[in-house]
XYZ file of C-alpha atoms in Angstrom:
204
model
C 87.188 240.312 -62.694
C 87.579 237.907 -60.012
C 85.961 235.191 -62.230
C 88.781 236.044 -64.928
C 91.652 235.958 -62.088
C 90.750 232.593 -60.556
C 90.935 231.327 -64.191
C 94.145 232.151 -64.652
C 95.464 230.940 -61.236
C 93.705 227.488 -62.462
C 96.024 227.987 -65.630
C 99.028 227.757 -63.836
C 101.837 225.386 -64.691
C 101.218 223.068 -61.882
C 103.619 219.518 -61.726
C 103.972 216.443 -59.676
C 107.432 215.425 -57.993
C 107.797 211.813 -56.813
C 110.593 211.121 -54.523
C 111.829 207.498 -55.302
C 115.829 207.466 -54.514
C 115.033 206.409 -50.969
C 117.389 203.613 -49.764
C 115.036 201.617 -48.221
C 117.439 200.199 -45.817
C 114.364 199.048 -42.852
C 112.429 197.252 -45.670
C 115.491 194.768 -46.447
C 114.669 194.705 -50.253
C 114.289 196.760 -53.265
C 111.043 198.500 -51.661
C 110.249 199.986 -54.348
C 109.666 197.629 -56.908
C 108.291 194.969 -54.255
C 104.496 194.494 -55.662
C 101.229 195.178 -53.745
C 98.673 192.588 -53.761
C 97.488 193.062 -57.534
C 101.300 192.935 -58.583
C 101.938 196.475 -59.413
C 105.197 197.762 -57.575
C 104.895 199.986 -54.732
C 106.487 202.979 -56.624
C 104.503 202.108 -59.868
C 101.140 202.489 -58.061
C 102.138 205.901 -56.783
C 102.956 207.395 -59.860
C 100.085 205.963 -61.378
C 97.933 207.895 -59.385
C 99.838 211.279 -59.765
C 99.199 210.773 -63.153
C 95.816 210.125 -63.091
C 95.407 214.038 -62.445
C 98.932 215.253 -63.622
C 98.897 213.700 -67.163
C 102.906 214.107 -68.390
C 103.545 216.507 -65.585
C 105.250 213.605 -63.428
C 108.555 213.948 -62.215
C 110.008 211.510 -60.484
C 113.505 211.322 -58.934
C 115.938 207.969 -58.616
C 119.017 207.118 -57.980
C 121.427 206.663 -60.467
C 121.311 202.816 -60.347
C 118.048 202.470 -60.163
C 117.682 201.034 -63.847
C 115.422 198.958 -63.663
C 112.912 201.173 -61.887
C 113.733 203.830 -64.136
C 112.348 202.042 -67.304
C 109.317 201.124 -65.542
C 108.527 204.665 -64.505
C 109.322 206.032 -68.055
C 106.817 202.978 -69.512
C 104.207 204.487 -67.331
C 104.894 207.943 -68.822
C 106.690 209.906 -66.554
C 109.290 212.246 -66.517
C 112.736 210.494 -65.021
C 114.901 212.913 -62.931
C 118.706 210.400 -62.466
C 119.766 212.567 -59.350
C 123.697 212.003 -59.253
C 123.586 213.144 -55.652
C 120.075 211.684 -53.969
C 122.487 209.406 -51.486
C 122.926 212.998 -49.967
C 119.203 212.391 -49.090
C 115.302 213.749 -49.579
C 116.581 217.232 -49.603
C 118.897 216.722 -52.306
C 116.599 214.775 -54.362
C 113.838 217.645 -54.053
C 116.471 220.461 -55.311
C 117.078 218.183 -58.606
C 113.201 217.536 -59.327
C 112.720 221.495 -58.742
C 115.663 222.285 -61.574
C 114.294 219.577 -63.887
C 110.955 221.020 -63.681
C 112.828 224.367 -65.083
C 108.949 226.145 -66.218
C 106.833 224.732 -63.534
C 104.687 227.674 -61.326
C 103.838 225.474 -58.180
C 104.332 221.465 -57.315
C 103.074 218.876 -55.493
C 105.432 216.701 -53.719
C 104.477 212.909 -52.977
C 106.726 210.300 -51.922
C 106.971 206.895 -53.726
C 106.563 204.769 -50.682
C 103.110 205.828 -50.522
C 101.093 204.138 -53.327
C 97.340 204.732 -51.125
C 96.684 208.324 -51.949
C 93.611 208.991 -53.389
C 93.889 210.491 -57.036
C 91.103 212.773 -55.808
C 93.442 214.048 -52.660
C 96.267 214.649 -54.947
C 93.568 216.883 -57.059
C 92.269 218.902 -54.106
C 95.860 219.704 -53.186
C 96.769 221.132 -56.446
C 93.778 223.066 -57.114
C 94.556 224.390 -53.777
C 97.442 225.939 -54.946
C 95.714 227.261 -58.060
C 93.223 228.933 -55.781
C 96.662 230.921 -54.952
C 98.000 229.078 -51.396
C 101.373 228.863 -51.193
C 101.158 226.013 -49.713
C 98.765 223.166 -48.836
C 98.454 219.610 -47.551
C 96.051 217.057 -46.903
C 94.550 216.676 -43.280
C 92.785 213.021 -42.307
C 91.513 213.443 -38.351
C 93.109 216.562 -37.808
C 97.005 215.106 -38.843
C 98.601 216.519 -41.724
C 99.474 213.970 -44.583
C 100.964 213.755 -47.934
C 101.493 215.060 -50.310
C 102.469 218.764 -49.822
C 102.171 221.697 -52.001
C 104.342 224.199 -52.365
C 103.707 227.593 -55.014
C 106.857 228.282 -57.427
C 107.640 231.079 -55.124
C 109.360 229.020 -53.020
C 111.251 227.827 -56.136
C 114.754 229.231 -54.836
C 114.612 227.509 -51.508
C 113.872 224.245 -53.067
C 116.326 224.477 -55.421
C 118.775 225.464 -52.357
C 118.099 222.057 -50.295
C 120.500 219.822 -49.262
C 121.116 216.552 -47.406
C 117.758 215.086 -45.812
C 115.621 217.731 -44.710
C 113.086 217.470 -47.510
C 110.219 220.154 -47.416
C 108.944 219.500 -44.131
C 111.363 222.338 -42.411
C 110.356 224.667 -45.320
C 106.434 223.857 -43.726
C 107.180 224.194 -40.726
C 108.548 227.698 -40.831
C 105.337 228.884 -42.720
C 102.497 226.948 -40.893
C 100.714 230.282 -40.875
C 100.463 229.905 -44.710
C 99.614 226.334 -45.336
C 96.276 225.715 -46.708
C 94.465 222.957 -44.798
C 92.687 220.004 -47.481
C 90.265 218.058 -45.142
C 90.231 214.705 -46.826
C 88.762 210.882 -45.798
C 91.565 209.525 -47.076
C 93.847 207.194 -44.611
C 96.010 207.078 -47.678
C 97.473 210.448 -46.776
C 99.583 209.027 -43.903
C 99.794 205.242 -44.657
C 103.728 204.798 -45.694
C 105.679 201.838 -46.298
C 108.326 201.148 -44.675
C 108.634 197.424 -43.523
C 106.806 194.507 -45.619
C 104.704 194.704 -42.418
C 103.353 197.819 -43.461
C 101.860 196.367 -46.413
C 98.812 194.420 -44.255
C 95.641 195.970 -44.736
C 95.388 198.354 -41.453
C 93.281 197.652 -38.603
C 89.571 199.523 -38.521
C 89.575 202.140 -36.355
């Protein structure tokens, strides 16, 4: 019986959510599309990755304007989510991935200015939240990274968000309940948020 039951959990309709309608304003260009040493943009690499384990289960959100990005992410296979309100901020942009992804039973959240993540981290999450937490997250030396998981029970909230709070306020009101993923990946809290950022870091 409990063979049977984690087999279905690992059949649930699992997705990815990439959130690339940032502005970018500290970065003084088009972050997003500025390319990482082997030329593939910033937000290209990330979503690469997510679907190295997601497949076509990739949704990521952009700003209306954000054309040219747009093709780019739909020539790599994912699923495009034009948020006419993701100025409001991350919160905003969350809510209109969640209603896009109208059958999905759980997601994993990842932000597009953070093209390191292991495709393996990205797999322990989810398969976390098959194993039934509703929620988990990657921890490298004890700090919790990216990305996040969050179980379709939670669908309502999400949906609910507004202006820039993103999930992290949902997570902290349940720490009790987050699953912890022990990972060696530095990926998990290496963003990008200055052309600084993009220098291999130091060894620790």
């Amino acid at each position: 019986m409990r063979s049977r039951a984690r087999c279905l959990r690992q059949s649930l309709n699992v997705v990815a959510i990439l959130l690339a309608a940032g502005s970018a304003t500290r970065f003084g260009s088009d972050k997003l599309l500025h390319p990482l040493p082997h030329d593939v943009p910033i937000a290209i690499q990330a979503a690469r990755h997510l679907r190295a384990v997601f497949g076509e289960k990739v949704f990521v959100v952009v700003r209306p304007e954000a054309t040219l990005l747009s093709d780019l992410l739909r020539r790599e296979g994912c699923k495009v989510v034009v948020c006419e309100n993701a100025a409001e901020g991350m919160g905003a942009s969350l809510a209109c991935a969640v209603r896009a992804a109208a059958d999905a039973e759980g997601f994993v959240v990842a932000l597009a200015d953070m093209p390191f993540i292991r495709a393996s981290t990205i797999a322990a999450v989810r398969a976390a939240l098959a194993a039934g937490a509703p929620f988990a997250a990657p921890f490298f030396r004890a700090r919790r990274g990216h990305p996040v998981g969050i179980a379709g029970t939670f669908r309502a909230q999400l949906e609910a968000m507004k202006g820039d709070e993103g999930a992290r306020r949902l997570l902290e009101g349940h720490q009790d309940k987050i699953m912890k993923v022990p990972v060696g990946d530095p990926g998990v809290m290496r963003d990008i948020d200055t052309p600084s950022d993009l220098a291999p870091p130091s060894v620790v």
